[in-house]
Coordinates of C-alpha atoms in Angstrom, one line a residue:
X1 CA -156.4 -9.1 -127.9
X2 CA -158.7 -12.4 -127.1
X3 CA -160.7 -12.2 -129.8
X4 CA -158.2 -11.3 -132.6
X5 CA -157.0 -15.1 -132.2
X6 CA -158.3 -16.7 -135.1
X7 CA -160.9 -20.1 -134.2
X8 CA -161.3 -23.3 -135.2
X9 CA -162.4 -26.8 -134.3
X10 CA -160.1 -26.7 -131.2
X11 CA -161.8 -23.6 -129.4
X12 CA -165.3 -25.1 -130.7
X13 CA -164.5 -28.4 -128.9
X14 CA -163.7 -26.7 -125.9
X15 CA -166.6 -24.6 -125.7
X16 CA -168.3 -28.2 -125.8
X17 CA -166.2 -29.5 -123.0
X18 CA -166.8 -26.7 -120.7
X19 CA -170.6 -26.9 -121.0
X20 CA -170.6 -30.8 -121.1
X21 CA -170.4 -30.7 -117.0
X22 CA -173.5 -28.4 -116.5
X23 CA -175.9 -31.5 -116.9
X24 CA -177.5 -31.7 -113.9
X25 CA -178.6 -35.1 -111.5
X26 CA -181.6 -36.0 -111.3
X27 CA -184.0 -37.9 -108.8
X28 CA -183.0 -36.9 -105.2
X29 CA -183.8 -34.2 -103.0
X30 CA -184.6 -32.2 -106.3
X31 CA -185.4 -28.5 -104.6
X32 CA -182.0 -28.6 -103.3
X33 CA -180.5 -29.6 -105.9
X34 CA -182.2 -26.9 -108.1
X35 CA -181.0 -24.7 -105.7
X36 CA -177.4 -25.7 -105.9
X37 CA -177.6 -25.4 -109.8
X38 CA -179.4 -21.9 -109.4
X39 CA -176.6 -20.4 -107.2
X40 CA -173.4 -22.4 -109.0
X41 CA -174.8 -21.6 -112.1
X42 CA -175.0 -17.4 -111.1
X43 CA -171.8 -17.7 -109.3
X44 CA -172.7 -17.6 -106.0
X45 CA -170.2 -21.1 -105.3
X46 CA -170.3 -20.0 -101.3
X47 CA -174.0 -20.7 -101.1
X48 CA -174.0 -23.5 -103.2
X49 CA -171.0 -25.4 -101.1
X50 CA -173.5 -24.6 -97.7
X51 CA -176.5 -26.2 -99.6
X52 CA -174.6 -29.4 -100.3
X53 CA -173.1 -29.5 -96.7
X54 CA -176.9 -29.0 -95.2
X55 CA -178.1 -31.7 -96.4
X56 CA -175.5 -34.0 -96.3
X57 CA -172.0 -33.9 -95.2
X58 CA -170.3 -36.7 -97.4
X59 CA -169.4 -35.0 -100.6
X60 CA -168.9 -38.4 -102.1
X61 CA -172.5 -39.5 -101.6
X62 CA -174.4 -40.7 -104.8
X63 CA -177.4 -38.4 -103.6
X64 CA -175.3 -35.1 -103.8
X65 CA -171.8 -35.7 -105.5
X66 CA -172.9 -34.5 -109.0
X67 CA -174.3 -31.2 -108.0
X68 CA -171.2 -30.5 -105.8
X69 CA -169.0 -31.7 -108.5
X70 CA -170.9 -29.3 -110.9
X71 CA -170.4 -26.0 -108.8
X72 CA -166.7 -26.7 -108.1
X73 CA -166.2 -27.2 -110.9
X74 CA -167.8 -23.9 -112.6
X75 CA -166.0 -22.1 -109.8
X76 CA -162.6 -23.9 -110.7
X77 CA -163.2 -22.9 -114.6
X78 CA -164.4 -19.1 -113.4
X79 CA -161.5 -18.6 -110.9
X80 CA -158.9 -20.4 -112.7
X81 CA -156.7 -20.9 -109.4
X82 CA -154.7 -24.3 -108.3
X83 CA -156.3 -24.4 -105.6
X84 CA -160.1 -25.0 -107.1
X85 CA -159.1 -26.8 -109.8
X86 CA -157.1 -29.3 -107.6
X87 CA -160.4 -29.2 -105.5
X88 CA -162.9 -30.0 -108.8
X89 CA -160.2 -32.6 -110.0
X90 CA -160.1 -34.8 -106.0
X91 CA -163.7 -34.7 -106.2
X92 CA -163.7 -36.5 -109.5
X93 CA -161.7 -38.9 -108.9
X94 CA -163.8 -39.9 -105.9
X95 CA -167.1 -40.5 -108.0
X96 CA -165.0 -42.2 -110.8
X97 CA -164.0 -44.3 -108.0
X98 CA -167.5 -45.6 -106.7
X99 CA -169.1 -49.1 -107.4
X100 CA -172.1 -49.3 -109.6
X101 CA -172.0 -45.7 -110.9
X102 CA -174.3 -44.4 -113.6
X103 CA -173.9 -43.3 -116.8
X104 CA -175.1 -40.2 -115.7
X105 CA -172.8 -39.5 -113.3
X106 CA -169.7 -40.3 -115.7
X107 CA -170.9 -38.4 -118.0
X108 CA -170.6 -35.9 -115.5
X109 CA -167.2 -36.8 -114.0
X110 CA -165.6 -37.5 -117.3
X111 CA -166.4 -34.2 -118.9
X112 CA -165.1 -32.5 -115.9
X113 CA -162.0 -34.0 -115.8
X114 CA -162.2 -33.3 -119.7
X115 CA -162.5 -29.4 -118.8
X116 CA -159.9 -29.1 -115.7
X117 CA -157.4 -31.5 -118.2
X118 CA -157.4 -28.8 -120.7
X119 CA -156.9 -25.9 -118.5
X120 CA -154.0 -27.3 -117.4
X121 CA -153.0 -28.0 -121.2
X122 CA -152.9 -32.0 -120.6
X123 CA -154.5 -32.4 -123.8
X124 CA -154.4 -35.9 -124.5
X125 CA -156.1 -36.6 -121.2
X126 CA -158.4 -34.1 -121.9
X127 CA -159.5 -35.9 -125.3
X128 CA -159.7 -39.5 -123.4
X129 CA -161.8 -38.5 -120.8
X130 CA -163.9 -36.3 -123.7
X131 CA -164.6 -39.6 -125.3
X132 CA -165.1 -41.6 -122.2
X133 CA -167.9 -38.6 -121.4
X134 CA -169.2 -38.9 -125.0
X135 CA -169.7 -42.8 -124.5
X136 CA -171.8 -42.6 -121.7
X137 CA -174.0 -39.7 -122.9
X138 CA -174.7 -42.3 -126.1
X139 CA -175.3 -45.0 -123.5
X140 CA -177.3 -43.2 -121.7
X141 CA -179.6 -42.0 -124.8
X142 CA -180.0 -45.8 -125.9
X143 CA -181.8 -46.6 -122.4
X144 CA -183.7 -44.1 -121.3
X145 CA -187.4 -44.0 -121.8
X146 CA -187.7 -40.5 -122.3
X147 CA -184.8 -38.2 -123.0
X148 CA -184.8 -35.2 -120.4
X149 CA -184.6 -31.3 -121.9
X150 CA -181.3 -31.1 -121.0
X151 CA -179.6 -33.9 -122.8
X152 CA -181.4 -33.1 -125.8
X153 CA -179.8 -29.6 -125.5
X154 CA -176.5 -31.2 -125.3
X155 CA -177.3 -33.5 -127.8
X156 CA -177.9 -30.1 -130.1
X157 CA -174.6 -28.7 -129.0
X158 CA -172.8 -31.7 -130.0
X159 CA -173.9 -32.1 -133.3
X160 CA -173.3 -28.4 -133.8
X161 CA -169.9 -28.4 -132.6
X162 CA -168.9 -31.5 -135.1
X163 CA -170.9 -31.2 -137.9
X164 CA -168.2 -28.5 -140.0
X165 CA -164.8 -30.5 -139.2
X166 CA -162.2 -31.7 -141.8
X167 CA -162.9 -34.7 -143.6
X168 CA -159.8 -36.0 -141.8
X169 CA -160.5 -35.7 -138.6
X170 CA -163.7 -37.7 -139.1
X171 CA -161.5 -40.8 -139.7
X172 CA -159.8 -40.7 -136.1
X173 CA -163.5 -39.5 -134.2
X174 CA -165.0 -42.9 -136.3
X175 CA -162.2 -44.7 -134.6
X176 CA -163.2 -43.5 -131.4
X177 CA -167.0 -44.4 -132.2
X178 CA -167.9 -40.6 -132.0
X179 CA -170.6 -40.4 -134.7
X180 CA -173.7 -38.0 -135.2
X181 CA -176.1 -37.9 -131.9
X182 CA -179.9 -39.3 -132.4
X183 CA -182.4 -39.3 -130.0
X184 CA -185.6 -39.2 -132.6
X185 CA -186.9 -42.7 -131.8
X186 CA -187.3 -41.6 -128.1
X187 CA -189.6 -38.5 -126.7
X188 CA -188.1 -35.3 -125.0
X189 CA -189.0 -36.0 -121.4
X190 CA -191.8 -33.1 -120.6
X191 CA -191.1 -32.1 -117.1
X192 CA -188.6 -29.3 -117.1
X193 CA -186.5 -29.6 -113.7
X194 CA -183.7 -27.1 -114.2
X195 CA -184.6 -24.2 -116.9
X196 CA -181.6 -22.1 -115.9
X197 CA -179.6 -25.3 -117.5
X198 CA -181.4 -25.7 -120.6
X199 CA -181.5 -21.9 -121.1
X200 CA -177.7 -21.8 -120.8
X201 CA -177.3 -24.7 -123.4
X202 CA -179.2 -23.0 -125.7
X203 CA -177.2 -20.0 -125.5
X204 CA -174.3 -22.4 -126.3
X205 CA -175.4 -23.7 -129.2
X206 CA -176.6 -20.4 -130.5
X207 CA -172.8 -19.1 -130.0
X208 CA -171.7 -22.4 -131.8
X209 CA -173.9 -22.0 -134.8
X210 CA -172.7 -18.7 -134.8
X211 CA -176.2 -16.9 -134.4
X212 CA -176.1 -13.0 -135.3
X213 CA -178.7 -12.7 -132.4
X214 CA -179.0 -14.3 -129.3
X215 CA -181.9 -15.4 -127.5
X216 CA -182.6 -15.3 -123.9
X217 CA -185.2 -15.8 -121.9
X218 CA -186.0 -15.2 -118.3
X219 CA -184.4 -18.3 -117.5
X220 CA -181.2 -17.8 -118.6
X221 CA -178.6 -17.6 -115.4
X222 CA -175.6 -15.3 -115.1
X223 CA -173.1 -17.7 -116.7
X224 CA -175.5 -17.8 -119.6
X225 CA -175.3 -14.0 -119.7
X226 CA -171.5 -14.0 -119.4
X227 CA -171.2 -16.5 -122.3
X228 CA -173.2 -14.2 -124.1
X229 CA -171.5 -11.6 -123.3
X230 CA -168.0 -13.0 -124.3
X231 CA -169.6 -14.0 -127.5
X232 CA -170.7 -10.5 -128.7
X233 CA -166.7 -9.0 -127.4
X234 CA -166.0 -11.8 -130.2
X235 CA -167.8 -10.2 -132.5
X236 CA -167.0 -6.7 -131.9
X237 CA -169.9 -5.6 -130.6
X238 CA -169.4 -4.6 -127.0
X239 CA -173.1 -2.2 -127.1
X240 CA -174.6 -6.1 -127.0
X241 CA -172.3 -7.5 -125.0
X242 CA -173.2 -4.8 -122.0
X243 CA -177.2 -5.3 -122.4
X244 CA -176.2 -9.0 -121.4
X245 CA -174.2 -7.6 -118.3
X246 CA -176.8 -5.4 -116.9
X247 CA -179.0 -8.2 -116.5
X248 CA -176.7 -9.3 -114.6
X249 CA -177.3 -8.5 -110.2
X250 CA -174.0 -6.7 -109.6
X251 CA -174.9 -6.0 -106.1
X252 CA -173.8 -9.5 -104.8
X253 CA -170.5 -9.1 -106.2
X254 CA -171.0 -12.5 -108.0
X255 CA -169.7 -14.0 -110.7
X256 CA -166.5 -11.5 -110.1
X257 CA -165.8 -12.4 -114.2
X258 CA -168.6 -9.9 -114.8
X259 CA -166.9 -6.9 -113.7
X260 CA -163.6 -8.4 -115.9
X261 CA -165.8 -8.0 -119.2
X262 CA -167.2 -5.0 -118.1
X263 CA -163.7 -3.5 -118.0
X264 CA -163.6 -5.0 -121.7
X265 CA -167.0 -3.4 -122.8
X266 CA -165.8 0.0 -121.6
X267 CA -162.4 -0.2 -122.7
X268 CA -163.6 -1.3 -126.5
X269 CA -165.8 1.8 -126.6
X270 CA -162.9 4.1 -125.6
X271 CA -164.4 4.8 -122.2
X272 CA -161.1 4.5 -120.7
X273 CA -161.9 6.0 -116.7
X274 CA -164.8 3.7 -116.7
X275 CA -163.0 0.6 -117.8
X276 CA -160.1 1.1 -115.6
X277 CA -162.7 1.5 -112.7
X278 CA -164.4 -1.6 -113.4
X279 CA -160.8 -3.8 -113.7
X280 CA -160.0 -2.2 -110.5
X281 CA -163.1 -3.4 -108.8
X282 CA -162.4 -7.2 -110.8
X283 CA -158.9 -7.3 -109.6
X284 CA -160.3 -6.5 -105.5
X285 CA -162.4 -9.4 -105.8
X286 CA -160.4 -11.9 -107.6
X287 CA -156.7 -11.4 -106.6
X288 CA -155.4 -14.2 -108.1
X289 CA -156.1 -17.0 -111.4
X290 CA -157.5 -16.2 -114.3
X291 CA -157.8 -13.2 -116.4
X292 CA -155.6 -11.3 -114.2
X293 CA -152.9 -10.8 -116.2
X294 CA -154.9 -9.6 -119.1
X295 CA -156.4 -7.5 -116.7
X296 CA -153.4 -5.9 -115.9
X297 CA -151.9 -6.4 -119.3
X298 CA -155.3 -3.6 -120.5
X299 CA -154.8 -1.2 -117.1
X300 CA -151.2 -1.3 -119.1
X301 CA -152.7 -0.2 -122.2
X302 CA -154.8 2.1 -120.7
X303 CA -151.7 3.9 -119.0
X304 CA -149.9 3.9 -121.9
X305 CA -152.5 5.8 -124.2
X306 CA -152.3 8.5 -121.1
X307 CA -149.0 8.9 -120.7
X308 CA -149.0 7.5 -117.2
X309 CA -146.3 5.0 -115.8
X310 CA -146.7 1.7 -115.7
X311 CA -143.5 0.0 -114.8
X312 CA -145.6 -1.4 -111.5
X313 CA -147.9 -3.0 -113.7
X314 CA -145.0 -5.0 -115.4
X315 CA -144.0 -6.3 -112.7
X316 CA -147.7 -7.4 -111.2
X317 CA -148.4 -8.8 -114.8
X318 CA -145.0 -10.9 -114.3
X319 CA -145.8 -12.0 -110.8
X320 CA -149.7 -12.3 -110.3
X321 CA -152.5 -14.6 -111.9
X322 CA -152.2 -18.0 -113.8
X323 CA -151.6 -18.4 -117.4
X324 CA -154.7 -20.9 -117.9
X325 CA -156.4 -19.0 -120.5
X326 CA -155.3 -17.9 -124.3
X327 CA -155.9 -13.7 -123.2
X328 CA -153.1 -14.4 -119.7
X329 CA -150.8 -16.2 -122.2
X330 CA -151.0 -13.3 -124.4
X331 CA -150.8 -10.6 -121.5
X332 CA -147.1 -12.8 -119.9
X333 CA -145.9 -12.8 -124.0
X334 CA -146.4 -9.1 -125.2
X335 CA -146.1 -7.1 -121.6
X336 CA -142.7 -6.1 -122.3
X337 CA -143.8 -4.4 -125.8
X338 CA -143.4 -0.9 -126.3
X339 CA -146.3 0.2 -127.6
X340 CA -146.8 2.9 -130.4
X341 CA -149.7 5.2 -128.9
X342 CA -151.7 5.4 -132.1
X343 CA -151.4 1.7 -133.1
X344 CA -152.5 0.7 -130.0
X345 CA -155.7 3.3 -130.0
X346 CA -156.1 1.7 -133.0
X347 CA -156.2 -1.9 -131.9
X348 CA -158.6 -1.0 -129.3
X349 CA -161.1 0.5 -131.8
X350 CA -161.0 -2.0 -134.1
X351 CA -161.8 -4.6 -131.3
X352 CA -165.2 -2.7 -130.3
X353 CA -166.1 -2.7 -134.0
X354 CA -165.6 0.8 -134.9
X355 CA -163.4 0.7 -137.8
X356 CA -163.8 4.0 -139.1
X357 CA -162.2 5.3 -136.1
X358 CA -159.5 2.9 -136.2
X359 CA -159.0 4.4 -139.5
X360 CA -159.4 8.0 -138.5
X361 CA -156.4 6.9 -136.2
X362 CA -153.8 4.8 -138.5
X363 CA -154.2 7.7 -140.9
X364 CA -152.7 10.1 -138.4
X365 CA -149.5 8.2 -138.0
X366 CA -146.4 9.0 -139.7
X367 CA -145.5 5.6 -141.1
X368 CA -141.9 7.2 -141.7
X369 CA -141.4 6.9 -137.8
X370 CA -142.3 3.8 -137.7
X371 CA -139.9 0.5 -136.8
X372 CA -140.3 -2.2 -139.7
X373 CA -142.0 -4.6 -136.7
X374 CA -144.5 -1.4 -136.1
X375 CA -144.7 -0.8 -140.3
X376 CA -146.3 -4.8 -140.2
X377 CA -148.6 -4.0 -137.8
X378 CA -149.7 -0.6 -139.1
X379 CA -150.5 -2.4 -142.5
X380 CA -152.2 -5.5 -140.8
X381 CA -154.6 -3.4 -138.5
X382 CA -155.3 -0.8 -141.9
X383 CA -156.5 -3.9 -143.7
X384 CA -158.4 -5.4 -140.9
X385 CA -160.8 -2.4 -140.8
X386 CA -160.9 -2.3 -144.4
X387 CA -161.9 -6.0 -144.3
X388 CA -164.4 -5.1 -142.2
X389 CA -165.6 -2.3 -143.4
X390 CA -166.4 -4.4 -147.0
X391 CA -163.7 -2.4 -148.7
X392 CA -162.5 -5.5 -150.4
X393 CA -160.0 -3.7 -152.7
X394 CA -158.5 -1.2 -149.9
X395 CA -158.1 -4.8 -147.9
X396 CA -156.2 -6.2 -150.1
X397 CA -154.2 -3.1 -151.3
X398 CA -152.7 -3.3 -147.8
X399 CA -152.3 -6.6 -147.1
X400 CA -150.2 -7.3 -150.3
X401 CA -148.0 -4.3 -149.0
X402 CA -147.6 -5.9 -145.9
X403 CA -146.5 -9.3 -147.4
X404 CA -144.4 -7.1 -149.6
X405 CA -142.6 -6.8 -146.3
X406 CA -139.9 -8.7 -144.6
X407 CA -141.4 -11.3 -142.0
X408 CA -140.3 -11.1 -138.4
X409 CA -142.3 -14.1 -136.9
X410 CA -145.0 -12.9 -136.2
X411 CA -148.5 -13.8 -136.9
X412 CA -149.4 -10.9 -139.6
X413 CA -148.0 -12.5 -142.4
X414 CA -149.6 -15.8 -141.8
X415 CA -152.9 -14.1 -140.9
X416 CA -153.0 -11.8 -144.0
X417 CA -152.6 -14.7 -146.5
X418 CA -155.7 -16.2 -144.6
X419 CA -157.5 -13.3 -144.6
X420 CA -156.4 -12.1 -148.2
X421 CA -157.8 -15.9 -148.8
X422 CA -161.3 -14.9 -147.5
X423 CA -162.0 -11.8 -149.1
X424 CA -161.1 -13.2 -152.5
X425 CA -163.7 -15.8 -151.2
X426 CA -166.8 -13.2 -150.9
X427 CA -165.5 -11.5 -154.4
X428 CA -166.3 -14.9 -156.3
X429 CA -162.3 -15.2 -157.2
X430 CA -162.1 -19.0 -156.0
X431 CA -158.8 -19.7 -158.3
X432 CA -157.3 -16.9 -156.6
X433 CA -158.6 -17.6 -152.6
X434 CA -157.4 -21.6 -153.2
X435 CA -153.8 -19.7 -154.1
X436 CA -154.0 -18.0 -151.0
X437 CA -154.9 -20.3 -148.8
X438 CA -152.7 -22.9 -150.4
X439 CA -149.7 -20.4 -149.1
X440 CA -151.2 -20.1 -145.6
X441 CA -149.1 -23.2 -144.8
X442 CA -145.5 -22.1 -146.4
X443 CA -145.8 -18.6 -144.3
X444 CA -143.6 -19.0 -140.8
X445 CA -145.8 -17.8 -137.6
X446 CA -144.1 -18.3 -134.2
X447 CA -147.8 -17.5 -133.3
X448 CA -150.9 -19.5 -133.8
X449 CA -149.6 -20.8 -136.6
X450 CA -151.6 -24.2 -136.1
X451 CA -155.3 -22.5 -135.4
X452 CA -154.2 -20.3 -138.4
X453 CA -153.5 -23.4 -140.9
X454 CA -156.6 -25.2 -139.5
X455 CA -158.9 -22.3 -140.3
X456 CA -157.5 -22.1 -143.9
X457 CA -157.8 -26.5 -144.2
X458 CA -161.4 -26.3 -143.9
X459 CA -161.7 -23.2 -146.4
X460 CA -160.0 -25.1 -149.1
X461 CA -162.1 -28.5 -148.1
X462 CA -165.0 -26.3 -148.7
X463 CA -163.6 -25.0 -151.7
X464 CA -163.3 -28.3 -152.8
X465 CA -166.6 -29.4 -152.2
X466 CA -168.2 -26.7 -154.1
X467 CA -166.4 -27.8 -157.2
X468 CA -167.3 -31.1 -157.4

């Protein structure tokens, strides 16, 4: 599932990019405009589009271009179509394109085009325009009087995202001039225009620093509440992830994603009726772009555990949605599998966080049924919960039988000499967890490999560090 990809600097820089174009204008017809954020930011992009036609009509104008950038481009990330995203990317180059621009409104455009570049997988142009963004926020820093609440929140997020990356790739961000943020020698501005914003920055830089609690505050939008309620599906705790959901007005309909990770909460807790209700509800309102596959790709699973058909689902996963984001890539790749039942339950349990169960349910297999792909994953998902679970020894029982087993591609060999790596980490064993992760990089993965090899580069760089 989404969250059993492992992370890395690559998903932590793009969490950057896709909050980098929140920032808001400033100076002009600012109850509108706080208007605009309000509804772009809680998904409502319909009103938000009216508001910016009301009060003027040119969407190129300096006065309102940012704030109509902003929202199409939220919706273009939310909604994942061609169709919005070519919309987001036109208006773009139309700013870019204006005389006497301000580093303001680069800093907008460029991060934008940062974000729509990446979702389309055009990496490199996606890292140029990130450091053509990143220059103008540090120009803008050096000249302003006062720094505003929300650049200093960005400023915060920044520094977060950067501050635990490889030695190595400090050398090529140095060449790019991409340094530590500082904005001590001038005063946080003290009028607060958009607190939606800041709130939502804040719960970004929580998620980076990898806070076991988030704070919210009455502030704090829907897409603030989403974030923080993909965050806590991360971390296997979908009981969290709802109490960010219901604060959430369902009775607009708006943002349609919420109903997507509702369908996840439910599903993660076993509530399987409710789940497939609330995909049901998530596919109505969004019939095409993003995170329909995986939708259709868990209605699948869902089937599947009762026994159901599904051979109409293939072909929807096949035909419907875009492929922007990791969880649709992972629906198009594995919708042909043929699941094992009990493996499956399994997987499901373990991604709500209740390993015991997912226990209860590996130990009910007969492991002499199983094919030697489904014998991998059986010992993979067993030492998973055991990880989990602090049973450090049980952990590593199975993941040395698992190695002890032919490898097919996959990523379970790969990710157990990671993970094998780790837990000899938190038992003090350092010899043994730099062996480990040493062997990360000889172990073939048609999957992840890179994100898995990354994660395991900045273990030993720590390693390293500790010894000196």
């Amino acid at each position: 599932m989404q969250r059993e990809k492992p992370t890395g600097f690559s998903l932590c820089c793009f969490g950057l990019f896709f909050l980098l174009f929140l920032i808001p204008a400033i100076s002009y017809g600012q109850r509108i405009k706080k208007e605009i954020y309000h509804n772009a930011l809680n998904g409502n992009f319909t009103r938000s589009a009216t508001l910016a036609t009301d009060i003027e009509s040119t969407e190129t104008n300096p006065a309102i271009a940012t704030p109509t950038l902003i929202s199409a481009t939220i919706e273009a990330f939310l909604k994942g179509t061609p169709e919005k995203i070519s919309s987001a990317s036109k208006r773009i180059e139309k700013i870019l394109k204006q005389h006497n621009i301000s580093k303001y409104d680069k800093l907008f455009a460029y991060t934008a085009k940062s974000m729509l570049n990446a979702l389309e997988e055009e990496y490199v142009a996606s890292l140029y325009a990130s450091l053509k963004a990143y220059s103008s926020l540090k120009q803008h820093i050096k000249k302003q009087k006062c720094i505003e609440p929300e650049i200093v929140a960005l400023v915060k997020i920044f520094n977060t995202a950067y501050k635990d990356i490889p030695s190595r790739y400090w050398f090529l961000l140095n060449m790019a001039g991409i340094d530590t943020l500082s904005y001590t020698k001038t005063q946080p501005c003290t009028n607060v225009r958009y607190p939606e914003l800041v709130s939502t920055l804040e719960i970004v830089k929580q998620t980076l620093k990898e806070e076991e609690t988030l704070q919210t505050n009455q502030n704090t939008p829907a897409i603030g509440h989403l974030l923080a309620a993909a965050y806590y599906l991360k971390k296997q705790s979908p009981k969290l992830a709802g109490q960010h959901l219901k604060k959430i007005d369902s009775t607009g309909n708006y943002p349609a994603a919420q109903f997507y990770y509702r369908g996840l909460i439910h599903l993660d807790l076993g509530h399987y009726e409710t789940s497939e209700w609330y995909f049901n509800k998530y596919l109505f309102l969004q019939q095409k772009g993003r995170y329909i596959k995986s939708t259709l790709l868990r209605k699948k699973w869902i089937a599947v555990l009762k026994g159901q058909p599904f051979s109409n689902l293939d072909r929807a996963i096949e035909n419907r949605g875009t492929t922007y984001t990791f969880a649709d890539r992972q629906a198009l790749k594995e919708y042909r599998d043929q699941y094992h039942p009990g493996l499956l339950e399994a997987r499901i349990c373990f991604d709500g966080g209740r390993f015991r169960d997912a226990l209860q349910v590996l130990n009910s297999i007969d492991t002499k049924n199983l094919t030697q792909y489904r014998l991998n994953e059986y010992h993979y998902r067993k030492a998973r919960a055991h990880q989990l679970l602090k049973q450090n020894k049980k952990a590593l029982d199975e993941y040395n039988q698992l190695l002890k087993l032919p490898n097919n591609g996959h990523y379970y060999h790969k990710k157990a000499m990671l993970e094998r790596g780790k837990i000899y980490l938190d038992m003090g064993k350092t010899s043994k967890a730099n062996e480990s992760l040493k062997q990360v990089m000889q172990v073939k993965s048609n999957m992840y490999a890179k994100v898995i090899e990354y994660e395991a580069e900045m273990l030993l760089e720590k390693i390293e560090k500790s010894m000196k």
